[in-house]
Amino acid sequence: MKILLIGAGGTIGTVVHKTLAGRGHDVLSVGRTSGDLRFDFTDPEQVAALYAAAGPVDAVVGAAGGVPFKPLDQLTADDFRTGFHNKVLSQVELVRQGVRHVAERGSFTLITGVLAREPIVTGTVASLVNGAIESFVMAAAVEIAPQRVNAVSPSVVTEDLPKYDRFFPGMPSHDLAAVARAYVRSVEGAQTGQVLVP
Amino acid sequence: MKILLIGAGGTIGTVVHKTLAGRGHDVLSVGRTSGDLRFDFTDPEQVAALYAAAGPVDAVVGAAGGVPFKPLDQLTADDFRTGFHNKVLSQVELVRQGVRHVAERGSFTLITGVLAREPIVTGTVASLVNGAIESFVMAAAVEIAPQRVNAVSPSVVTEDLPKYDRFFPGMPSHDLAAVARAYVRSVEGAQTGQVLVP
C-alpha cells in the first residue's frame, strides 16, 4: 500500500515507519522539518496542500500531536485551545479532507493515548484531546465506510520510562514494537471505529 | 446549597432548575438573554465576569452547549472549532476558573451526551465534543479534589422524540425528570470524575 505517515520523525513515527516499510509498504513520510513531504499538519490549509502533493494514497497514519502538560491550576484557556488545535483538529482534518484522496477501502489511523481513560496530574489537556479523538473515530467511521478509521492508544512507551515513569506511576507501559503492531492492525486489518490498545 | 445554573432557559435547564429549587436549593439562573445573571458562558472573559457577579457558590451546573449537526462531508474545520468553543472550552472554563469561587467541597456538573459512545449520522462534532468532556471530567476530578466534577450524559429526551426520534433510531430515550435526577445525583452525591447516565 501507499501510506502517508504524519509525524514520521517522532519516537513512535520512526518505529511505525520502519515497521510498515518492513512489511513492503510504500511509506511517504511527512514532517514539519523532515521527511519526504514537509508540511505542518496542524494547519488545515497545509493539510490540503499535503494531500495535493501526495496524490492518491491507500492509508493515512498519524503519529503526531503535542499538547501542553501542566497542573490544572496553571493551565490557561489558550492551553486547551492549543491542545485541540495540535492533536484534535489536525487529525480531524486528515480525515475530513482525506476522504477524497484515500482509496475506496483505504484507512485512517490516528493517535490517541491512555490518558483518555486514566488520569494523571498535569494530564488534563491530554485526557481531553484523547477523549475527543476516540469519540470522533467512532462517529466518523459510520459516515466514511467503506473507508475505515481507527485510533491507536499507546500508554507511556517502555523505552521512555527512564524519563517519564514518574509521571505515569504504576501504569503498564507499551514497547515501541507493540505500538507499531497496533498501527499495522489498523492499516492491514478490517476493523473500523475502534480504539486499538497495543 | 447556592447553585449556579448555566443554560437555565433550555429544555433540560428548565427542568433541572425546577427540580433543584424543589429540593430547597437556592438556584441562580444564568443565560445569554434570560435568567438572574446574563452572560455568554462560551466567552472565557464572560465566565470571569459571571463568577465575579455570582459570588461564592456551592455548586455549578451546566446544561448548555449547542454544536453543529451535519453529515461529515458537509462539515468544515470551523464547525469543529465552533463545537469545541461552545460546549468544551466553555465548560472547561466553568471548572478552571470556578475552582476559586466554589466551596471547598463544592461541585461542578457538566453536560455531555450519549453520542460520546453511540454514533449517529450528522453527529460527528457532537460525539467529538462529548468525548472531550467525559475525559476532561475524569482528569480534572483528580486535581480539584475535594471539590468534585461529573458530567450528565442524556440520550435523546423522551419529550423531544416527536422531533428527534428519526435522528436517534432505536436509542433508549431519557425522560426529562430522569435527566434532572442525574443532576441531583451529582450535586448532592459524593462521586467525582463520573459520567452519570440518567
PDB file of N, CA, C and O in Angstrom, chain B residues 119-143:
ATOM      1  N   PRO B 119     -22.672   6.397  17.762  1.00  0.00           N
ATOM      2  CA  PRO B 119     -22.595   7.283  16.599  1.00  0.00           C
ATOM      3  C   PRO B 119     -23.963   7.465  15.947  1.00  0.00           C
ATOM      4  O   PRO B 119     -24.769   6.532  15.917  1.00  0.00           O
ATOM      5  N   ILE B 120     -24.235   8.660  15.452  1.00  0.00           N
ATOM      6  CA  ILE B 120     -25.368   8.850  14.533  1.00  0.00           C
ATOM      7  C   ILE B 120     -24.863   9.672  13.353  1.00  0.00           C
ATOM      8  O   ILE B 120     -23.904  10.447  13.491  1.00  0.00           O
ATOM      9  N   VAL B 121     -25.498   9.504  12.210  1.00  0.00           N
ATOM     10  CA  VAL B 121     -25.129  10.311  11.048  1.00  0.00           C
ATOM     11  C   VAL B 121     -25.444  11.775  11.385  1.00  0.00           C
ATOM     12  O   VAL B 121     -26.490  12.051  11.975  1.00  0.00           O
ATOM     13  N   THR B 122     -24.576  12.675  11.047  1.00  0.00           N
ATOM     14  CA  THR B 122     -24.601  14.122  11.361  1.00  0.00           C
ATOM     15  C   THR B 122     -24.088  14.429  12.767  1.00  0.00           C
ATOM     16  O   THR B 122     -24.019  15.595  13.157  1.00  0.00           O
ATOM     17  N   GLY B 123     -23.694  13.410  13.540  1.00  0.00           N
ATOM     18  CA  GLY B 123     -23.333  13.648  14.936  1.00  0.00           C
ATOM     19  C   GLY B 123     -21.845  13.680  15.231  1.00  0.00           C
ATOM     20  O   GLY B 123     -21.446  13.637  16.396  1.00  0.00           O
ATOM     21  N   THR B 124     -20.992  13.803  14.202  1.00  0.00           N
ATOM     22  CA  THR B 124     -19.545  13.702  14.447  1.00  0.00           C
ATOM     23  C   THR B 124     -19.026  14.765  15.402  1.00  0.00           C
ATOM     24  O   THR B 124     -18.220  14.475  16.289  1.00  0.00           O
ATOM     25  N   VAL B 125     -19.474  16.019  15.229  1.00  0.00           N
ATOM     26  CA  VAL B 125     -18.984  17.083  16.125  1.00  0.00           C
ATOM     27  C   VAL B 125     -19.489  16.837  17.545  1.00  0.00           C
ATOM     28  O   VAL B 125     -18.736  16.962  18.521  1.00  0.00           O
ATOM     29  N   ALA B 126     -20.760  16.456  17.666  1.00  0.00           N
ATOM     30  CA  ALA B 126     -21.320  16.185  18.991  1.00  0.00           C
ATOM     31  C   ALA B 126     -20.564  15.049  19.678  1.00  0.00           C
ATOM     32  O   ALA B 126     -20.233  15.134  20.864  1.00  0.00           O
ATOM     33  N   SER B 127     -20.273  13.985  18.936  1.00  0.00           N
ATOM     34  CA  SER B 127     -19.509  12.876  19.512  1.00  0.00           C
ATOM     35  C   SER B 127     -18.159  13.361  20.006  1.00  0.00           C
ATOM     36  O   SER B 127     -17.753  13.083  21.135  1.00  0.00           O
ATOM     37  N   LEU B 128     -17.461  14.090  19.154  1.00  0.00           N
ATOM     38  CA  LEU B 128     -16.123  14.575  19.490  1.00  0.00           C
ATOM     39  C   LEU B 128     -16.146  15.426  20.761  1.00  0.00           C
ATOM     40  O   LEU B 128     -15.359  15.200  21.690  1.00  0.00           O
ATOM     41  N   VAL B 129     -17.054  16.384  20.834  1.00  0.00           N
ATOM     42  CA  VAL B 129     -17.047  17.287  21.995  1.00  0.00           C
ATOM     43  C   VAL B 129     -17.476  16.533  23.254  1.00  0.00           C
ATOM     44  O   VAL B 129     -16.940  16.777  24.340  1.00  0.00           O
ATOM     45  N   ASN B 130     -18.415  15.613  23.138  1.00  0.00           N
ATOM     46  CA  ASN B 130     -18.838  14.865  24.317  1.00  0.00           C
ATOM     47  C   ASN B 130     -17.707  13.958  24.825  1.00  0.00           C
ATOM     48  O   ASN B 130     -17.494  13.843  26.034  1.00  0.00           O
ATOM     49  N   GLY B 131     -16.992  13.331  23.906  1.00  0.00           N
ATOM     50  CA  GLY B 131     -15.834  12.522  24.316  1.00  0.00           C
ATOM     51  C   GLY B 131     -14.801  13.362  25.039  1.00  0.00           C
ATOM     52  O   GLY B 131     -14.211  12.940  26.044  1.00  0.00           O
ATOM     53  N   ALA B 132     -14.596  14.587  24.554  1.00  0.00           N
ATOM     54  CA  ALA B 132     -13.649  15.507  25.195  1.00  0.00           C
ATOM     55  C   ALA B 132     -14.084  15.824  26.619  1.00  0.00           C
ATOM     56  O   ALA B 132     -13.288  15.802  27.558  1.00  0.00           O
ATOM     57  N   ILE B 133     -15.368  16.113  26.795  1.00  0.00           N
ATOM     58  CA  ILE B 133     -15.881  16.481  28.115  1.00  0.00           C
ATOM     59  C   ILE B 133     -15.752  15.316  29.088  1.00  0.00           C
ATOM     60  O   ILE B 133     -15.358  15.487  30.243  1.00  0.00           O
ATOM     61  N   GLU B 134     -16.049  14.106  28.615  1.00  0.00           N
ATOM     62  CA  GLU B 134     -16.028  12.952  29.521  1.00  0.00           C
ATOM     63  C   GLU B 134     -14.614  12.657  30.019  1.00  0.00           C
ATOM     64  O   GLU B 134     -14.404  12.360  31.199  1.00  0.00           O
ATOM     65  N   SER B 135     -13.629  12.751  29.131  1.00  0.00           N
ATOM     66  CA  SER B 135     -12.250  12.513  29.576  1.00  0.00           C
ATOM     67  C   SER B 135     -11.744  13.689  30.422  1.00  0.00           C
ATOM     68  O   SER B 135     -10.969  13.495  31.367  1.00  0.00           O
ATOM     69  N   PHE B 136     -12.199  14.894  30.104  1.00  0.00           N
ATOM     70  CA  PHE B 136     -11.819  16.062  30.924  1.00  0.00           C
ATOM     71  C   PHE B 136     -12.303  15.897  32.354  1.00  0.00           C
ATOM     72  O   PHE B 136     -11.563  16.165  33.320  1.00  0.00           O
ATOM     73  N   VAL B 137     -13.546  15.475  32.507  1.00  0.00           N
ATOM     74  CA  VAL B 137     -14.152  15.323  33.833  1.00  0.00           C
ATOM     75  C   VAL B 137     -13.356  14.309  34.663  1.00  0.00           C
ATOM     76  O   VAL B 137     -13.045  14.539  35.834  1.00  0.00           O
ATOM     77  N   MET B 138     -13.018  13.174  34.031  1.00  0.00           N
ATOM     78  CA  MET B 138     -12.233  12.150  34.716  1.00  0.00           C
ATOM     79  C   MET B 138     -10.879  12.706  35.169  1.00  0.00           C
ATOM     80  O   MET B 138     -10.426  12.449  36.287  1.00  0.00           O
ATOM     81  N   ALA B 139     -10.239  13.501  34.285  1.00  0.00           N
ATOM     82  CA  ALA B 139      -8.896  14.002  34.576  1.00  0.00           C
ATOM     83  C   ALA B 139      -8.922  15.149  35.583  1.00  0.00           C
ATOM     84  O   ALA B 139      -8.100  15.208  36.502  1.00  0.00           O
ATOM     85  N   ALA B 140      -9.873  16.077  35.409  1.00  0.00           N
ATOM     86  CA  ALA B 140      -9.927  17.246  36.299  1.00  0.00           C
ATOM     87  C   ALA B 140     -10.272  16.811  37.724  1.00  0.00           C
ATOM     88  O   ALA B 140      -9.807  17.423  38.694  1.00  0.00           O
ATOM     89  N   ALA B 141     -11.071  15.751  37.852  1.00  0.00           N
ATOM     90  CA  ALA B 141     -11.527  15.313  39.183  1.00  0.00           C
ATOM     91  C   ALA B 141     -10.357  15.045  40.123  1.00  0.00           C
ATOM     92  O   ALA B 141     -10.418  15.384  41.306  1.00  0.00           O
ATOM     93  N   VAL B 142      -9.296  14.431  39.605  1.00  0.00           N
ATOM     94  CA  VAL B 142      -8.183  14.074  40.494  1.00  0.00           C
ATOM     95  C   VAL B 142      -7.385  15.303  40.924  1.00  0.00           C
ATOM     96  O   VAL B 142      -6.696  15.269  41.933  1.00  0.00           O
ATOM     97  N   GLU B 143      -7.495  16.393  40.164  1.00  0.00           N
ATOM     98  CA  GLU B 143      -6.709  17.584  40.510  1.00  0.00           C
ATOM     99  C   GLU B 143      -7.473  18.563  41.386  1.00  0.00           C
ATOM    100  O   GLU B 143      -6.868  19.351  42.098  1.00  0.00           O
TER     101      GLU B 143
END
